[in-house]
């Protein structure tokens, strides 16, 4: 078996004069779980459709396990898709839905083989007790399992999943996320998973591809993307609450000026007096004075249950948000001080690119 399960080589998709995907390059290994993350309309679903053969690329090449698939029909690509809306046939039972891909388009008529394979995947997704029901009689989570089973039954080479959990409530989403990851560990097939939920991306991905307006912004492990965002788009998109991105000025001793504060950074570039954008994650703030401080007046407090996000303003800055963890909690009007370790002070140039 070839090392690369999925390869995109300079793939673009243009609708009229609108560039939906711009020169997309990606190589995925056999067991990898890769998440496409980005805002609505950035091109996530289009990439899945190009791989599955639902859309044709305007230019570029796509390979699955070393085979060029550009000219193959969707059914000949062996790419299984799982959608947000499940796409189960309402008039068929769960068992019939699962078995459908086995029988369709000249597949097997052997009832024993069909029953065995249906049962095998139904067991894998733990839905054997629902096989005789129709989709309308299932819960959202059960429907999602049935859709997964139907995707699994043809033993696909790769999986693509388009926001498969977004119709579920928060609790079910958590348990299905765990179930999906466990299933992926067992099956070990390369999977591309689309979401605009950065929490889902961080918790599930081996690697994340952050997309914006059809272009790749950054590819990396969740830790790389979180700790070293390559530009202000990634910095602002990944992480909750959103990173504070504040105009500042670089000083000559690895420090930056933000409003009335001077903060030490690990940024080695010695650009004196250059305008920069400084990134401070609310969650990296220590709620006490240290060597790298920002102080201001609390203008809003949001209690989340486990922590409080306070918004502060200073004589020259407005709307900075920092996290306080119990037992520290402020009220509006308090004067508070937060400190940052130099490695948590991110610096970007005026074009929004990270400076290291
Ligand atoms: P969402 O998270 O909302 O599902 P997405 O990132 O999956 O969004 P895509 O569905 O890939 O986005 O669409 C990317 C862009 O391409 C969008 O601006 C969309 O309007 C455009 N687009 C998609 N299909 C077509 C089409 N058939 N004709 C014209 N434009 C299209």
Tab-separated table of C-alpha atoms and ligand atoms in Angstrom:
chain	number	residue	atom	x	y	z
A	1	UNK	CA	0.000	0.000	0.000
A	2	UNK	CA	1.305	3.474	-0.845
A	3	UNK	CA	2.189	5.796	2.024
A	4	UNK	CA	-0.070	8.658	0.996
A	5	UNK	CA	-3.770	7.881	1.310
A	6	UNK	CA	-4.975	11.157	-0.179
A	7	UNK	CA	-3.114	13.743	-2.240
A	8	UNK	CA	-4.320	17.040	-3.629
A	9	UNK	CA	-1.886	18.660	-6.064
A	10	UNK	CA	-2.560	22.347	-6.809
A	11	UNK	CA	-6.319	21.790	-6.901
A	12	UNK	CA	-8.535	24.772	-7.729
A	13	UNK	CA	-12.269	25.080	-8.181
A	14	UNK	CA	-13.717	28.122	-9.891
A	15	UNK	CA	-17.442	28.851	-10.322
A	16	UNK	CA	-17.773	31.539	-13.021
A	17	UNK	CA	-15.284	34.124	-11.815
A	18	UNK	CA	-15.529	33.061	-8.156
A	19	UNK	CA	-12.551	31.089	-6.838
A	20	UNK	CA	-13.990	28.631	-4.300
A	21	UNK	CA	-10.719	26.684	-3.853
A	22	UNK	CA	-7.381	28.231	-4.641
A	23	UNK	CA	-4.382	25.961	-5.326
A	24	UNK	CA	-5.086	23.425	-2.602
A	25	UNK	CA	-2.144	21.143	-1.772
A	26	UNK	CA	-2.357	18.373	0.797
A	27	UNK	CA	-0.875	14.948	1.455
A	28	UNK	CA	-2.514	12.687	4.039
A	29	UNK	CA	-1.092	9.495	5.506
A	30	UNK	CA	-2.999	6.203	5.795
A	31	UNK	CA	-4.440	6.410	9.307
A	32	UNK	CA	-4.657	10.153	9.572
A	33	UNK	CA	-7.688	12.033	10.875
A	34	UNK	CA	-7.578	15.451	9.283
A	35	UNK	CA	-9.965	18.279	10.062
A	36	UNK	CA	-10.825	21.080	7.635
A	37	UNK	CA	-11.675	24.091	9.762
A	38	UNK	CA	-12.889	27.485	8.649
A	39	UNK	CA	-15.809	29.878	8.566
A	40	UNK	CA	-18.952	29.319	6.525
A	41	UNK	CA	-18.287	29.524	2.794
A	42	UNK	CA	-14.504	29.046	3.009
A	43	UNK	CA	-14.597	25.955	0.771
A	44	UNK	CA	-14.595	23.018	3.207
A	45	UNK	CA	-17.476	21.083	1.630
A	46	UNK	CA	-16.163	21.821	-1.856
A	47	UNK	CA	-12.895	20.026	-1.018
A	48	UNK	CA	-14.859	16.955	0.122
A	49	UNK	CA	-17.009	17.031	-3.015
A	50	UNK	CA	-13.909	17.227	-5.206
A	51	UNK	CA	-12.455	14.176	-3.471
A	52	UNK	CA	-15.700	12.197	-3.636
A	53	UNK	CA	-16.237	13.098	-7.311
A	54	UNK	CA	-19.448	15.108	-6.797
A	55	UNK	CA	-17.637	18.135	-8.272
A	56	UNK	CA	-14.786	18.238	-10.805
A	57	UNK	CA	-11.740	20.393	-10.140
A	58	UNK	CA	-11.097	23.287	-12.514
A	59	UNK	CA	-7.399	22.399	-12.347
A	60	UNK	CA	-5.069	20.148	-10.359
A	61	UNK	CA	-4.896	16.441	-9.552
A	62	UNK	CA	-6.372	14.287	-6.787
A	63	UNK	CA	-4.996	10.866	-5.842
A	64	UNK	CA	-6.477	8.176	-3.563
A	65	UNK	CA	-3.957	5.537	-2.532
A	66	UNK	CA	-1.741	6.450	-5.469
A	67	UNK	CA	-4.518	6.341	-8.098
A	68	UNK	CA	-5.431	9.498	-9.979
A	69	UNK	CA	-9.180	9.821	-9.384
A	70	UNK	CA	-9.970	12.999	-11.365
A	71	UNK	CA	-11.610	11.012	-14.158
A	72	UNK	CA	-13.262	8.294	-12.043
A	73	UNK	CA	-16.982	8.306	-11.333
A	74	UNK	CA	-17.922	8.840	-7.669
A	75	UNK	CA	-18.907	5.173	-7.228
A	76	UNK	CA	-15.511	4.026	-8.513
A	77	UNK	CA	-13.505	6.122	-6.058
A	78	UNK	CA	-14.358	4.147	-2.918
A	79	UNK	CA	-14.674	7.336	-0.907
A	80	UNK	CA	-17.443	7.114	1.707
A	81	UNK	CA	-19.254	10.334	2.607
A	82	UNK	CA	-21.148	11.022	5.827
A	83	UNK	CA	-23.273	14.164	5.799
A	84	UNK	CA	-24.747	16.471	8.394
A	85	UNK	CA	-28.307	15.589	7.325
A	86	UNK	CA	-27.659	11.788	7.337
A	87	UNK	CA	-29.344	11.346	3.914
A	88	UNK	CA	-31.035	8.075	4.921
A	89	UNK	CA	-33.873	6.756	2.730
A	90	UNK	CA	-37.063	7.275	4.784
A	91	UNK	CA	-39.018	4.360	3.264
A	92	UNK	CA	-36.316	1.777	4.054
A	93	UNK	CA	-35.516	0.190	7.395
A	94	UNK	CA	-32.150	0.842	9.003
A	95	UNK	CA	-30.952	-2.585	7.800
A	96	UNK	CA	-32.060	-1.814	4.233
A	97	UNK	CA	-30.408	1.590	4.369
A	98	UNK	CA	-27.129	0.076	5.549
A	99	UNK	CA	-27.282	-2.671	2.917
A	100	UNK	CA	-28.169	-0.318	0.072
A	101	UNK	CA	-24.594	0.468	-1.091
A	102	UNK	CA	-23.849	-3.289	-1.243
A	103	UNK	CA	-26.735	-3.979	-3.618
A	104	UNK	CA	-26.752	-0.840	-5.738
A	105	UNK	CA	-25.187	-0.535	-9.166
A	106	UNK	CA	-24.426	-4.121	-9.914
A	107	UNK	CA	-23.376	-5.045	-6.377
A	108	UNK	CA	-23.948	-8.422	-4.719
A	109	UNK	CA	-27.354	-10.177	-4.628
A	110	UNK	CA	-26.132	-12.757	-2.160
A	111	UNK	CA	-28.475	-12.376	0.818
A	112	UNK	CA	-26.138	-14.112	3.250
A	113	UNK	CA	-23.235	-11.808	2.373
A	114	UNK	CA	-25.517	-8.763	2.645
A	115	UNK	CA	-26.917	-9.843	6.031
A	116	UNK	CA	-23.456	-10.633	7.396
A	117	UNK	CA	-21.912	-7.344	6.308
A	118	UNK	CA	-24.914	-5.348	7.542
A	119	UNK	CA	-24.684	-7.005	10.954
A	120	UNK	CA	-20.923	-6.554	11.098
A	121	UNK	CA	-21.062	-2.762	10.623
A	122	UNK	CA	-24.216	-2.411	12.737
A	123	UNK	CA	-22.268	-4.005	15.590
A	124	UNK	CA	-19.355	-1.655	14.995
A	125	UNK	CA	-21.555	1.414	15.458
A	126	UNK	CA	-23.746	-0.273	18.122
A	127	UNK	CA	-27.065	-0.060	16.347
A	128	UNK	CA	-28.023	-3.759	16.078
A	129	UNK	CA	-31.179	-3.214	18.157
A	130	UNK	CA	-32.569	-0.638	15.685
A	131	UNK	CA	-32.185	-2.518	12.412
A	132	UNK	CA	-35.892	-3.088	11.731
A	133	UNK	CA	-36.967	0.516	12.406
A	134	UNK	CA	-37.375	3.209	9.803
A	135	UNK	CA	-35.207	6.385	10.139
A	136	UNK	CA	-38.171	8.473	11.382
A	137	UNK	CA	-38.364	6.269	14.479
A	138	UNK	CA	-34.706	6.853	15.423
A	139	UNK	CA	-33.115	9.524	17.597
A	140	UNK	CA	-30.619	11.930	16.006
A	141	UNK	CA	-27.676	9.978	17.385
A	142	UNK	CA	-29.086	6.665	16.138
A	143	UNK	CA	-29.643	8.169	12.684
A	144	UNK	CA	-26.069	9.349	12.631
A	145	UNK	CA	-24.896	5.833	13.555
A	146	UNK	CA	-27.025	4.341	10.789
A	147	UNK	CA	-25.508	6.800	8.300
A	148	UNK	CA	-22.039	5.848	9.538
A	149	UNK	CA	-22.814	2.156	9.170
A	150	UNK	CA	-24.002	2.738	5.608
A	151	UNK	CA	-20.723	4.553	4.865
A	152	UNK	CA	-18.695	1.730	6.420
A	153	UNK	CA	-20.407	-1.185	4.716
A	154	UNK	CA	-18.534	-0.986	1.427
A	155	UNK	CA	-15.171	-0.993	3.235
A	156	UNK	CA	-14.130	2.342	1.717
A	157	UNK	CA	-10.525	3.358	1.245
A	158	UNK	CA	-11.080	6.799	2.761
A	159	UNK	CA	-13.834	8.625	4.633
A	160	UNK	CA	-15.067	12.151	4.267
A	161	UNK	CA	-17.427	13.586	6.849
A	162	UNK	CA	-19.232	16.907	6.433
A	163	UNK	CA	-20.213	18.317	9.830
A	164	UNK	CA	-21.710	14.957	10.805
A	165	UNK	CA	-22.456	15.952	14.402
A	166	UNK	CA	-23.849	19.430	13.959
A	167	UNK	CA	-27.521	18.373	14.184
A	168	UNK	CA	-27.041	16.740	17.575
A	169	UNK	CA	-27.478	18.313	20.995
A	170	UNK	CA	-24.342	19.135	22.984
A	171	UNK	CA	-24.358	16.003	25.156
A	172	UNK	CA	-24.931	13.616	22.255
A	173	UNK	CA	-22.336	15.453	20.238
A	174	UNK	CA	-19.759	14.792	22.965
A	175	UNK	CA	-20.536	11.085	23.106
A	176	UNK	CA	-20.697	10.705	19.294
A	177	UNK	CA	-17.373	12.526	18.994
A	178	UNK	CA	-15.835	10.006	21.345
A	179	UNK	CA	-17.510	7.142	19.480
A	180	UNK	CA	-16.236	8.413	16.121
A	181	UNK	CA	-12.678	8.685	17.379
A	182	UNK	CA	-12.829	5.182	18.820
A	183	UNK	CA	-14.176	3.895	15.509
A	184	UNK	CA	-11.420	5.664	13.624
A	185	UNK	CA	-8.798	4.048	15.868
A	186	UNK	CA	-10.260	0.623	15.110
A	187	UNK	CA	-10.789	1.060	11.365
A	188	UNK	CA	-7.714	3.180	10.766
A	189	UNK	CA	-8.805	4.664	7.437
A	190	UNK	CA	-7.725	8.154	6.375
A	191	UNK	CA	-10.557	10.534	7.201
A	192	UNK	CA	-11.231	14.147	6.274
A	193	UNK	CA	-13.680	15.743	8.653
A	194	UNK	CA	-15.253	19.133	8.056
A	195	UNK	CA	-16.327	21.439	10.824
A	196	UNK	CA	-16.525	25.122	11.629
A	197	UNK	CA	-16.418	24.243	15.330
A	198	UNK	CA	-12.871	24.831	16.506
A	199	UNK	CA	-13.422	22.834	19.712
A	200	UNK	CA	-14.318	19.786	17.607
A	201	UNK	CA	-11.255	20.368	15.431
A	202	UNK	CA	-8.903	20.694	18.402
A	203	UNK	CA	-10.178	17.586	20.172
A	204	UNK	CA	-10.406	15.242	17.165
A	205	UNK	CA	-7.700	16.111	14.664
A	206	UNK	CA	-4.281	14.621	14.077
A	207	UNK	CA	-3.786	17.688	11.895
A	208	UNK	CA	-5.951	20.710	11.203
A	209	UNK	CA	-6.130	22.583	7.904
A	210	UNK	CA	-7.376	26.107	8.563
A	211	UNK	CA	-9.071	27.573	5.487
A	212	UNK	CA	-10.256	31.052	4.668
A	213	UNK	CA	-11.806	32.201	1.367
A	214	UNK	CA	-10.695	29.049	-0.429
A	215	UNK	CA	-7.037	29.327	0.609
A	216	UNK	CA	-5.100	27.315	3.156
A	217	UNK	CA	-3.982	29.478	6.037
A	218	UNK	CA	-2.132	26.902	8.132
A	219	UNK	CA	-1.673	23.131	8.358
A	220	UNK	CA	-0.513	21.687	11.653
A	221	UNK	CA	-1.298	19.663	14.742
A	222	UNK	CA	-3.852	21.234	17.088
A	223	UNK	CA	-0.988	22.256	19.380
A	224	UNK	CA	0.984	23.893	16.557
A	225	UNK	CA	-2.032	25.772	15.276
A	226	UNK	CA	-3.039	26.893	18.774
A	227	UNK	CA	0.419	27.794	20.093
A	228	UNK	CA	1.939	29.246	16.933
A	229	UNK	CA	-0.832	30.659	14.732
A	230	UNK	CA	0.770	31.661	11.457
A	231	UNK	CA	-1.336	34.778	10.948
A	232	UNK	CA	-3.979	36.896	12.623
A	233	UNK	CA	-6.803	35.007	10.883
A	234	UNK	CA	-5.760	31.691	12.479
A	235	UNK	CA	-4.992	33.454	15.764
A	236	UNK	CA	-8.488	34.907	15.865
A	237	UNK	CA	-10.309	31.826	14.600
A	238	UNK	CA	-8.725	29.145	16.791
A	239	UNK	CA	-9.221	29.452	20.528
A	240	UNK	CA	-12.126	30.489	22.677
A	241	UNK	CA	-12.547	33.193	23.846
A	242	UNK	CA	-11.004	34.803	20.792
A	243	UNK	CA	-7.419	36.069	21.033
A	244	UNK	CA	-7.097	39.802	21.718
A	245	UNK	CA	-5.419	41.330	18.635
A	246	UNK	CA	-4.205	44.818	19.441
A	247	UNK	CA	-2.218	47.339	17.374
A	248	UNK	CA	1.195	47.966	18.928
A	249	UNK	CA	4.783	48.857	18.205
A	250	UNK	CA	7.929	46.756	18.360
A	251	UNK	CA	10.702	47.975	20.659
A	252	UNK	CA	14.360	47.032	20.378
A	253	UNK	CA	14.752	44.575	23.267
A	254	UNK	CA	12.355	41.789	22.186
A	255	UNK	CA	9.545	43.851	23.612
A	256	UNK	CA	6.415	45.383	22.216
A	257	UNK	CA	4.452	48.438	23.216
A	258	UNK	CA	0.710	47.873	23.575
A	259	UNK	CA	-1.125	51.013	24.602
A	260	UNK	CA	0.648	52.244	27.725
A	261	UNK	CA	2.220	48.809	28.457
A	262	UNK	CA	5.544	47.324	27.443
A	263	UNK	CA	5.505	43.525	27.136
A	264	UNK	CA	8.479	41.206	26.749
A	265	UNK	CA	8.115	38.593	23.984
A	266	UNK	CA	10.049	35.577	22.697
A	267	UNK	CA	10.025	37.171	19.269
A	268	UNK	CA	13.677	37.438	18.181
A	269	UNK	CA	13.162	39.898	15.358
A	270	UNK	CA	14.733	43.228	16.325
A	271	UNK	CA	12.541	45.685	14.495
A	272	UNK	CA	12.556	48.895	16.422
A	273	UNK	CA	9.611	51.264	16.154
A	274	UNK	CA	7.723	49.114	13.651
A	275	UNK	CA	3.939	48.922	13.843
A	276	UNK	CA	2.853	45.383	14.794
A	277	UNK	CA	-0.258	43.534	15.927
A	278	UNK	CA	0.054	41.945	19.344
A	279	UNK	CA	-1.929	38.799	20.185
A	280	UNK	CA	-2.867	37.912	23.752
A	281	UNK	CA	-5.060	34.903	24.454
A	282	UNK	CA	-7.578	35.577	27.243
A	283	UNK	CA	-6.826	32.077	28.568
A	284	UNK	CA	-3.046	32.685	28.832
A	285	UNK	CA	-3.485	35.624	31.224
A	286	UNK	CA	-2.403	35.131	34.834
A	287	UNK	CA	-4.758	37.053	37.083
A	288	UNK	CA	-1.971	38.719	39.111
A	289	UNK	CA	0.907	41.131	38.606
A	290	UNK	CA	4.113	39.626	37.199
A	291	UNK	CA	6.839	41.074	35.026
A	292	UNK	CA	4.642	41.631	31.939
A	293	UNK	CA	1.513	43.409	33.082
A	294	UNK	CA	-1.666	44.916	31.720
A	295	UNK	CA	-3.958	46.766	34.117
A	296	UNK	CA	-7.314	48.333	33.586
A	297	UNK	CA	-10.845	48.842	34.757
A	298	UNK	CA	-13.360	46.004	34.428
A	299	UNK	CA	-16.223	47.002	32.135
A	300	UNK	CA	-17.962	43.600	31.837
A	301	UNK	CA	-17.887	40.164	33.481
A	302	UNK	CA	-19.159	36.951	31.866
A	303	UNK	CA	-19.440	34.035	34.265
A	304	UNK	CA	-19.254	30.739	32.346
A	305	UNK	CA	-19.643	28.285	35.215
A	306	UNK	CA	-15.964	27.358	35.427
A	307	UNK	CA	-14.389	30.762	34.930
A	308	UNK	CA	-15.113	34.429	34.362
A	309	UNK	CA	-14.169	36.351	31.256
A	310	UNK	CA	-13.598	39.970	32.206
A	311	UNK	CA	-13.452	42.810	29.709
A	312	UNK	CA	-11.236	45.731	30.671
A	313	UNK	CA	-10.475	49.166	29.356
A	314	UNK	CA	-7.360	51.262	29.985
A	315	UNK	CA	-6.769	54.951	29.172
A	316	UNK	CA	-5.689	53.956	25.626
A	317	UNK	CA	-7.161	50.468	25.030
A	318	UNK	CA	-10.694	49.127	24.984
A	319	UNK	CA	-12.408	45.763	25.019
A	320	UNK	CA	-9.484	43.534	26.087
A	321	UNK	CA	-10.741	40.213	27.451
A	322	UNK	CA	-8.995	38.016	30.026
A	323	UNK	CA	-9.939	34.887	31.902
A	324	UNK	CA	-10.169	34.633	35.664
A	325	UNK	CA	-10.506	31.254	37.313
A	326	UNK	CA	-12.312	30.786	40.594
A	327	UNK	CA	-11.662	31.875	43.396
A	328	UNK	CA	-10.475	35.105	41.707
A	329	UNK	CA	-13.459	36.962	40.335
A	330	UNK	CA	-13.927	40.654	39.770
A	331	UNK	CA	-16.933	42.891	39.409
A	332	UNK	CA	-17.494	45.801	37.081
A	333	UNK	CA	-15.523	48.894	38.115
A	334	UNK	CA	-12.675	46.940	39.791
A	335	UNK	CA	-9.135	47.720	38.745
A	336	UNK	CA	-7.389	44.491	37.799
A	337	UNK	CA	-3.920	43.445	36.673
A	338	UNK	CA	-3.049	40.507	34.413
A	339	UNK	CA	0.401	39.265	33.454
A	340	UNK	CA	1.705	37.280	30.491
A	341	UNK	CA	4.684	34.979	30.009
A	342	UNK	CA	6.821	36.189	27.070
A	343	UNK	CA	6.012	33.024	25.063
A	344	UNK	CA	2.323	33.927	25.228
A	345	UNK	CA	2.805	37.355	23.689
A	346	UNK	CA	2.248	36.728	19.934
A	347	UNK	CA	3.556	39.276	17.453
A	348	UNK	CA	2.315	39.764	13.870
A	349	UNK	CA	3.364	42.264	11.214
A	350	UNK	CA	0.936	44.740	9.736
A	351	UNK	CA	-0.010	42.224	7.042
A	352	UNK	CA	-1.054	39.886	9.834
A	353	UNK	CA	1.834	37.401	9.388
A	354	UNK	CA	3.488	35.965	12.487
A	355	UNK	CA	6.907	37.396	13.358
A	356	UNK	CA	9.233	34.902	15.063
B	1	LIG	P1	-20.399	25.910	5.215
B	1	LIG	O1	-19.593	25.799	6.487
B	1	LIG	O2	-21.384	27.043	5.262
B	1	LIG	O3	-20.999	24.609	4.759
B	1	LIG	P2	-18.170	25.628	3.343
B	1	LIG	O4	-16.870	26.115	3.878
B	1	LIG	O5	-18.399	24.172	3.323
B	1	LIG	O6	-19.371	26.397	4.046
B	1	LIG	P3	-18.576	25.467	0.485
B	1	LIG	O7	-19.912	24.825	0.500
B	1	LIG	O8	-17.404	24.652	0.134
B	1	LIG	O9	-18.294	26.240	1.857
B	1	LIG	O10	-18.655	26.692	-0.541
B	1	LIG	C1	-17.516	27.505	-0.815
B	1	LIG	C2	-17.942	28.698	-1.644
B	1	LIG	O11	-18.275	28.241	-2.965
B	1	LIG	C3	-19.160	29.414	-1.105
B	1	LIG	O12	-18.972	30.804	-1.235
B	1	LIG	C4	-20.291	28.945	-2.003
B	1	LIG	O13	-21.281	29.930	-2.156
B	1	LIG	C5	-19.555	28.686	-3.302
B	1	LIG	N1	-20.195	27.617	-4.099
B	1	LIG	C6	-20.348	26.329	-3.732
B	1	LIG	N2	-20.980	25.620	-4.691
B	1	LIG	C7	-21.235	26.490	-5.705
B	1	LIG	C8	-21.867	26.392	-6.991
B	1	LIG	N3	-22.362	25.233	-7.433
B	1	LIG	N4	-21.927	27.509	-7.744
B	1	LIG	C9	-21.432	28.684	-7.318
B	1	LIG	N5	-20.820	28.869	-6.119
B	1	LIG	C10	-20.725	27.784	-5.328
